[in-house]
Coordinates of C-alpha atoms and ligand atoms in Angstrom, one line a residue:
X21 CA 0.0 0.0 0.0
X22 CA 1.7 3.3 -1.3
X23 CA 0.4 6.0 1.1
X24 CA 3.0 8.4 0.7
X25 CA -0.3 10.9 0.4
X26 CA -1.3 9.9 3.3
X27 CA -4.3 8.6 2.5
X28 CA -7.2 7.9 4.6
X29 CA -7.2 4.3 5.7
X30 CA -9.8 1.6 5.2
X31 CA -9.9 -1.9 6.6
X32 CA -12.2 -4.5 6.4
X33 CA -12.1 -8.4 6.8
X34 CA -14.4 -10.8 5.8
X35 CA -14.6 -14.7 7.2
X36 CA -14.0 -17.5 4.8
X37 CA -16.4 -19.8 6.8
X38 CA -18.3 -20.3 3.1
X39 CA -18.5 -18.8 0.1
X40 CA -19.6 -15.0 0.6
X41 CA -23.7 -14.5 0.1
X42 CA -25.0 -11.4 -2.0
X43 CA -24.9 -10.1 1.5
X44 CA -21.2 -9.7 2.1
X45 CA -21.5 -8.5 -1.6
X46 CA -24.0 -5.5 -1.5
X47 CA -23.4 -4.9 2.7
X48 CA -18.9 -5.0 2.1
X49 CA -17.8 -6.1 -1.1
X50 CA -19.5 -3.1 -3.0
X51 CA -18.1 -0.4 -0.7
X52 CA -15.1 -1.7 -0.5
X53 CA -14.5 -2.0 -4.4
X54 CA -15.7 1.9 -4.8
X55 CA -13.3 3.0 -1.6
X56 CA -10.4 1.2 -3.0
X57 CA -9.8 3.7 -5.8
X58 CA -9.8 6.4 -3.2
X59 CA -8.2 5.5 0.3
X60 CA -5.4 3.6 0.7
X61 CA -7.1 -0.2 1.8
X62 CA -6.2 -3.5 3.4
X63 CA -8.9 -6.2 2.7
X64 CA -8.8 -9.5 3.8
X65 CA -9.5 -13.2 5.0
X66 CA -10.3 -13.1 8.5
X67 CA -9.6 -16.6 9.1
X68 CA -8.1 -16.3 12.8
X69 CA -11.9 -15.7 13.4
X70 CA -13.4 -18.7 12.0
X71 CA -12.3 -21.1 13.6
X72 CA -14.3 -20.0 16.8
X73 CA -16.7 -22.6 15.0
X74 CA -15.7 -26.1 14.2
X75 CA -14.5 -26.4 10.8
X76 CA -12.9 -29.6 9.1
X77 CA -9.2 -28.5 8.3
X78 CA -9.3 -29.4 4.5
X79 CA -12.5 -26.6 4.3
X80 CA -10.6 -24.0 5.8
X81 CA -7.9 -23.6 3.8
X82 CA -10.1 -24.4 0.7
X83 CA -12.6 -21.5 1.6
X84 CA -9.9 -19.3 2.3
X85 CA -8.3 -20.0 -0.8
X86 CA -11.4 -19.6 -2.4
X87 CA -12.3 -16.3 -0.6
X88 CA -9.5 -14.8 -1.4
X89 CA -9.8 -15.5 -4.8
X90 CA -12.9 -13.7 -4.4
X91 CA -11.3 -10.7 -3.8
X92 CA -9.0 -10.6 -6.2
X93 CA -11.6 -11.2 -9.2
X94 CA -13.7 -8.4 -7.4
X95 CA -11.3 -5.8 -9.0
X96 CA -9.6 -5.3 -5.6
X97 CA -6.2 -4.0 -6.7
X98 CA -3.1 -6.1 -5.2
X99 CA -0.7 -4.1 -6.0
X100 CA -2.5 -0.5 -4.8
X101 CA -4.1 -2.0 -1.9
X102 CA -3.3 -4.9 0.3
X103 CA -5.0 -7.8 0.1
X104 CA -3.5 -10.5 2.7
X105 CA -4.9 -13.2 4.9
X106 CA -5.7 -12.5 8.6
X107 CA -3.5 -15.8 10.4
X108 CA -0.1 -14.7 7.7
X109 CA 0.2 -11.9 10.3
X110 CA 0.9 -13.3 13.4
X111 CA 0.6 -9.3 15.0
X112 CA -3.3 -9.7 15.1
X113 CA -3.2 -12.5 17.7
X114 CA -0.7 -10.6 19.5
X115 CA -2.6 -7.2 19.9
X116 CA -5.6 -9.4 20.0
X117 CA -4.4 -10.7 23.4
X118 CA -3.4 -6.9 24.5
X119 CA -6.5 -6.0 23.9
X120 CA -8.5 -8.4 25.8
X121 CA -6.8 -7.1 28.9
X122 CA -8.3 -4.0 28.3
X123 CA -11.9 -5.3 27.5
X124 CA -14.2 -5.6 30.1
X125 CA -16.0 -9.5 30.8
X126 CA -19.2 -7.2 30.7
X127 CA -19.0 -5.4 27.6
X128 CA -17.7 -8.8 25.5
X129 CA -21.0 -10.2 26.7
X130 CA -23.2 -8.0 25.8
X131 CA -22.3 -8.8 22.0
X132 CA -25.2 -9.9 20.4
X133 CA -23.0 -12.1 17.8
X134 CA -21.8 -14.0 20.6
X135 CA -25.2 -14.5 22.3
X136 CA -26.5 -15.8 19.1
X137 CA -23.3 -17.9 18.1
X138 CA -23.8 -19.1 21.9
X139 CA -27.2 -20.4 21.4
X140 CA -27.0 -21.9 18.1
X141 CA -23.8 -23.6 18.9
X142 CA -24.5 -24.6 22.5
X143 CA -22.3 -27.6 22.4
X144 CA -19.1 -25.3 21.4
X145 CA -19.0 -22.6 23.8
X146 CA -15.4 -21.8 23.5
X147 CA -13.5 -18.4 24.6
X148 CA -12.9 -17.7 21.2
X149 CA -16.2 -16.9 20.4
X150 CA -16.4 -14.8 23.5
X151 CA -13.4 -12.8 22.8
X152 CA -14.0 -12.2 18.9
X153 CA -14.4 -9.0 19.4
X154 CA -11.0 -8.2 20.7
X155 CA -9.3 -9.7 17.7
X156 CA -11.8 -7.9 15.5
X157 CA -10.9 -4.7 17.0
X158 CA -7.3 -5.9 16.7
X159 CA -7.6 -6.3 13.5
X160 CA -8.3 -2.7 12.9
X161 CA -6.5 -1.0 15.7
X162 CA -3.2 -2.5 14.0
X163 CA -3.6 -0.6 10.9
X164 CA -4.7 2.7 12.1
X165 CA -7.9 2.5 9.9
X166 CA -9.9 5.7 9.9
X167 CA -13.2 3.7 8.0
X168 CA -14.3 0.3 8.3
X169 CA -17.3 -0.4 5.7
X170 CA -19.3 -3.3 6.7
X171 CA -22.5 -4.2 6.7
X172 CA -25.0 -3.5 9.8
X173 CA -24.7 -6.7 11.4
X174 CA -21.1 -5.5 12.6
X175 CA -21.5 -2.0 14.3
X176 CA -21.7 -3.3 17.6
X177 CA -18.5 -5.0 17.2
X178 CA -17.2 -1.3 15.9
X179 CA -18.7 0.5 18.4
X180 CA -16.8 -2.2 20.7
X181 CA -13.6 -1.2 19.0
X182 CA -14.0 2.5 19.5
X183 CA -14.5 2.0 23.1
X184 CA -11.7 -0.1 23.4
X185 CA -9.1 2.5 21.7
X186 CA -10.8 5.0 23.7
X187 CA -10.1 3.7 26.7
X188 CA -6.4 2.9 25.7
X189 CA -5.7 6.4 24.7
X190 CA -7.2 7.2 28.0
X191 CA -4.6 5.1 29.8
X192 CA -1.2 5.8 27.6
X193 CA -2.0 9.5 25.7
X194 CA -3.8 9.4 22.0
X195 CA -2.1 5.8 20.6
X196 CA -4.8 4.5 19.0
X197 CA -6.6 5.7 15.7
X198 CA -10.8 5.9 16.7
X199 CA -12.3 4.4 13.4
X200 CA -15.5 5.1 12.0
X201 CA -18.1 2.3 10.8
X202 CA -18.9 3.1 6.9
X203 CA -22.2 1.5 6.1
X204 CA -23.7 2.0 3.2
X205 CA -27.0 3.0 1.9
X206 CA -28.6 0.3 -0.1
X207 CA -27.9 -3.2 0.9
X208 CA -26.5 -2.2 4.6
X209 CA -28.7 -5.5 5.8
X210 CA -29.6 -7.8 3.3
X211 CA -32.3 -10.4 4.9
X212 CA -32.8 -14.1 4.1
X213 CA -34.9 -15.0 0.7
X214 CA -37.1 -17.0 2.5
X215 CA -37.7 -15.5 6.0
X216 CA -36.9 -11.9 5.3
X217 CA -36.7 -11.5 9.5
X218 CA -32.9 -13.0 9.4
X219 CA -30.3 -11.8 8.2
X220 CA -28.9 -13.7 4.6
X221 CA -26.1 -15.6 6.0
X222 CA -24.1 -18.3 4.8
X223 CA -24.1 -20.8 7.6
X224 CA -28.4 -20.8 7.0
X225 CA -29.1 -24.4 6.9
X226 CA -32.3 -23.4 4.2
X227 CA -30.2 -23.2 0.9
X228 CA -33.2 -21.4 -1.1
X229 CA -32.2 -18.6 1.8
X230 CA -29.3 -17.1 0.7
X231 CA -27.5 -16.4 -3.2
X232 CA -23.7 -16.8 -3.2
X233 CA -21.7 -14.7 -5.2
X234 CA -20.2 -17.5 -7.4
X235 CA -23.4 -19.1 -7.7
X236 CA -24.9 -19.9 -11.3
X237 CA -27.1 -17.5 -13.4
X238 CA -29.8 -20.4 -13.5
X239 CA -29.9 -21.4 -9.4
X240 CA -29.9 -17.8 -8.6
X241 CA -33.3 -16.7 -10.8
X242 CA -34.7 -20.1 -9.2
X243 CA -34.0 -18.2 -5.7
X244 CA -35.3 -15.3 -6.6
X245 CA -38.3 -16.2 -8.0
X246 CA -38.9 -18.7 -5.0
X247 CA -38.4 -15.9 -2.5
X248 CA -41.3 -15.1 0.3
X249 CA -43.7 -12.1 -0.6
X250 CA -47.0 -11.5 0.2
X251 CA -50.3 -11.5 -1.3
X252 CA -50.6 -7.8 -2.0
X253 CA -48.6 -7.6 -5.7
X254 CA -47.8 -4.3 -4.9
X255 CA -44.1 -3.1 -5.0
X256 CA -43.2 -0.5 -2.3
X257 CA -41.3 -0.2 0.2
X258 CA -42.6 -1.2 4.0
X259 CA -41.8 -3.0 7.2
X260 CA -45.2 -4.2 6.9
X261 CA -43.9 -6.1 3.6
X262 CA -40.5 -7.2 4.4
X263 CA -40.1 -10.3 1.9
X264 CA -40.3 -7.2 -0.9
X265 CA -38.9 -4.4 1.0
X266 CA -35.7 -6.9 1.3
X267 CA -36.2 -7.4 -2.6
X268 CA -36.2 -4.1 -3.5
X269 CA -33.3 -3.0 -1.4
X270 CA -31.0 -5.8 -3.5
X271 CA -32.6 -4.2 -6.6
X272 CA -31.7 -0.5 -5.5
X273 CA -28.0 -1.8 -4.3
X274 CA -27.8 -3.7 -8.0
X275 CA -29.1 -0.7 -10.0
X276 CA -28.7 2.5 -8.4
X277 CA -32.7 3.1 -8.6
X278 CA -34.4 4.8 -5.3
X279 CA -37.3 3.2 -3.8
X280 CA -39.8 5.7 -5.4
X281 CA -38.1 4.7 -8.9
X282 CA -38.7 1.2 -7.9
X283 CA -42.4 1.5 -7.4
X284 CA -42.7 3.6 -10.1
X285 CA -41.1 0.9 -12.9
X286 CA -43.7 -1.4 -11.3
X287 CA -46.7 0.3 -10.8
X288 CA -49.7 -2.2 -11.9
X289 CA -47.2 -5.0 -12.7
X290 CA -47.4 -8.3 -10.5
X291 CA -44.4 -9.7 -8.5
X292 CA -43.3 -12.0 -11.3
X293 CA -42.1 -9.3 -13.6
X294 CA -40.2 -8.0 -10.4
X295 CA -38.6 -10.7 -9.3
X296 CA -37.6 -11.5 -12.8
X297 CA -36.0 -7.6 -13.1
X298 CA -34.6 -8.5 -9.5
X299 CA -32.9 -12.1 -10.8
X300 CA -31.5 -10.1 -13.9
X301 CA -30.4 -7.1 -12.1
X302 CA -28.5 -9.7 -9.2
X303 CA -27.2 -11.9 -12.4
X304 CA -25.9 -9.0 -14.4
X305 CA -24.3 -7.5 -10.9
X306 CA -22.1 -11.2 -10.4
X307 CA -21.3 -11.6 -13.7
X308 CA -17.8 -9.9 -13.7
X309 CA -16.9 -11.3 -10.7
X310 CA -17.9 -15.0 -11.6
X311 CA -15.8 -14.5 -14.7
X312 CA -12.3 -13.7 -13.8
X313 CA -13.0 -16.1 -10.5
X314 CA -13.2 -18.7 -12.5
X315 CA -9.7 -17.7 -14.3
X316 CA -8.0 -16.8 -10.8
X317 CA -9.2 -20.0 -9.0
X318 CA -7.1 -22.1 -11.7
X319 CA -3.9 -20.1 -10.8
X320 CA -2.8 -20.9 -7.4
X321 CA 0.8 -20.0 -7.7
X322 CA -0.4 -16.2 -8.7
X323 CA -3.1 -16.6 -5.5
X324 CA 0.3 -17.3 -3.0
X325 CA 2.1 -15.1 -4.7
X326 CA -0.1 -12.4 -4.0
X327 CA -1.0 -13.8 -0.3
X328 CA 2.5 -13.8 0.0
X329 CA 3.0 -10.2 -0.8
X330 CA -0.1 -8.8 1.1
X331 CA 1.2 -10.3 4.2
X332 CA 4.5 -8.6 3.4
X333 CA 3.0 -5.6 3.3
X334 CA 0.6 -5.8 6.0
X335 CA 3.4 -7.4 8.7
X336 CA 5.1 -4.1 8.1
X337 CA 2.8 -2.0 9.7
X338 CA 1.6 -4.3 11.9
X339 CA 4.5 -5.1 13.7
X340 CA 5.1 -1.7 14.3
X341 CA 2.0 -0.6 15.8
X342 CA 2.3 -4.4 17.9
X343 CA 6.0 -2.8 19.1
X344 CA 4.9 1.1 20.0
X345 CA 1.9 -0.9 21.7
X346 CA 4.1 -2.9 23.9
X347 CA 6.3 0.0 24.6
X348 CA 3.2 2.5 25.6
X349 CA 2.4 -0.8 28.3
X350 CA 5.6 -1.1 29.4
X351 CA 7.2 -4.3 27.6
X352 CA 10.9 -5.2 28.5
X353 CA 12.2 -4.2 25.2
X354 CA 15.8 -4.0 23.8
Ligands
TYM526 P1 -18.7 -11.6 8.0 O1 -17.6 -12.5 7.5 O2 -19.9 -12.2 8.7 O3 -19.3 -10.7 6.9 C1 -18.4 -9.9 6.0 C2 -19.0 -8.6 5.7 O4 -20.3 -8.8 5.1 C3 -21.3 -8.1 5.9 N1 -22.6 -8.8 5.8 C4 -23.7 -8.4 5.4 N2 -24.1 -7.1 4.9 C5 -25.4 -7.0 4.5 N3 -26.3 -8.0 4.6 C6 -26.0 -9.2 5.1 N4 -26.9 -10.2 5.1 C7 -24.7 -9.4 5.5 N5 -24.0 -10.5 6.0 C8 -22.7 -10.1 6.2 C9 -20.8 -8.0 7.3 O5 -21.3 -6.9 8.0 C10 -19.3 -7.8 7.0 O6 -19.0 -6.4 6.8 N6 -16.4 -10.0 12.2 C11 -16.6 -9.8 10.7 C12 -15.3 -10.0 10.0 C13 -14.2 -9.2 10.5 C14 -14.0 -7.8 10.3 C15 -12.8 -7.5 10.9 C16 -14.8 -6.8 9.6 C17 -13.1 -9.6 11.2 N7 -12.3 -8.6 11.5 C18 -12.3 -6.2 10.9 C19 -14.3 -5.5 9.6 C20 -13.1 -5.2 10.3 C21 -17.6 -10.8 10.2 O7 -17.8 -11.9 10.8 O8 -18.1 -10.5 9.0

């Protein structure tokens, strides 16, 4: 990352626990491909932070390869940007460990990810899970970020982070940059295809839920066309009429087009010519991406080459901010 202008710095991670959902897409990807040409960015695989689930080792490090692929074939820049893989720089663990002695027990459970996490893997409650948070903010702190786009989901875990570095600068004089969340307009939550309460997630058992960004043209009209409405075949925008509302956000992130434009292109038209504007709109959207992931998945030595260099470029800052962190807490150095 060339920030000789001193650029404003982004950061944002994504887990490789699945192939990324039109979620991550519209909620991160999207944002982070438009703030790429303009701050100087570090995207990644947060892998560290998968494996507060269980995950068979041979998935990991396909997903990861897989993810990170991902990014590459979104347009993210190697070369202007950094694109690097969370566990190649060891500095995250270590400022994640700093940082949980500055996070309360209180405040880490009062996350609402780990509450849900808890519940819906009751059998697996381990201190990972609970102390997410603290690598997450790690993960940020490190770099000095100034914006961190993600999707709504994630704000608590920001607001976490501010707190955090707050509270450190408090302690040792103004050491840690205070980021700001950037969440976007249109497709801040995306919401699951068939129960438009939920979030779109990956790790949804209900396959007809979600649409993954490599998915094919064909499976992803199927989805959209099978996706819960209501009875009233009217298109606007309500929380009375979340199934479309949820629709008509992916349609606005896809397009551009404002709700009122929306209603307008489908005044007196049922839900099947929506859905089928939707399915193109989605299809159209993926279809760069798809393409040059396909080319890029073949060509793992230019994949590690590029991991190899992002971590490179990454360890360089990191371990820096890791040492004037250790100094500030009074660290036998030499
Ligand atoms: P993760 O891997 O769950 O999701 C990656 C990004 O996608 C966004 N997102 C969504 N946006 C809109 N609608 C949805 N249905 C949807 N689902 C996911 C998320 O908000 C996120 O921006 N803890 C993070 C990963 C992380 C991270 C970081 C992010 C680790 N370290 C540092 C930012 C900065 C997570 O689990 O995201």
């Amino acid at each position: 990352m060339e920030n000789n202008e001193q650029k404003k710095v982004v950061l944002s991670l994504i887990q490789p626990t699945g192939t990324p959902t039109l979620g991550n897409y519209l909620g991160a990807f999207k944002n982070w491909k438009a703030m790429s040409q303009e701050y100087a960015c570090l995207f990644g695989a947060a892998d560290l932070h998968s494996i507060t689930v269980r995950t068979a080792p041979a998935d990991l490090k396909k997903r990861t390869i897989d993810l990170f692929a991902i990014l590459l074939a979104m347009g993210l820049d190697p070369e202007k940007n950094i694109i690097f893989c969370q566990s190649h720089v060891p500095a995250h663990a270590q400022l994640g460990w700093i940082l949980d002695c500055y996070t309360q027990f209180g405040e880490a459970s009062r996350m609402t990810q780990f509450k849900d996490k808890s519940a819906k893997h009751a059998d697996n409650v381990n201190l990972g899970l609970f102390t997410y948070p603290t690598l997450m903010a790690a993960d940020i702190l490190l770099y000095n970020a100034d914006y961190v786009p993600i999707g709504a989901d994630q704000k608590q875990h920001l607001e976490l982070t501010r707190d955090i570095a707050n509270r450190f600068n408090g302690l040792y004089g103004d050491f840690f940059k205070v980021p700001e969340p950037f969440i976007g307009k249109a497709g801040a939550r995306v919401m699951s295809l068939q129960e438009p309460a939920k979030k779109m997630s990956k790790s949804d058992t209900n396959q007809k839920s979600f649409i993954l960004v490599t998915e094919d043209p064909n499976a992803i009209v199927k989805k959209i066309k099978s996706a819960v409405t209501d009875s009233e075949a009217r298109v606007y925008y309500s929380e009375d009429k979340p199934g479309v509302s949820n629709l008509m956000e992916i349609y606005s992130a896809c397009t551009g087009k404002s709700f009122d434009e929306i209603t307008a292109e489908f005044e007196g038209k049922g839900y099947g010519d929506f859905k089928a504007a939707v399915a193109e709109a989605v299809v159209e959207e993926l279809r760069p991406l798809q393409t040059e992931y396909a080319k890029l998945i073949k060509d793992k030595a230019y994949l590690e080459e590029c991991a190899r260099n992002g971590a490179e470029k990454a360890s360089r800052i990191a371990d820096r901010t890791v040492r004037k962190c250790m100094k500030k807490v009074g660290f036998w150095q030499y």
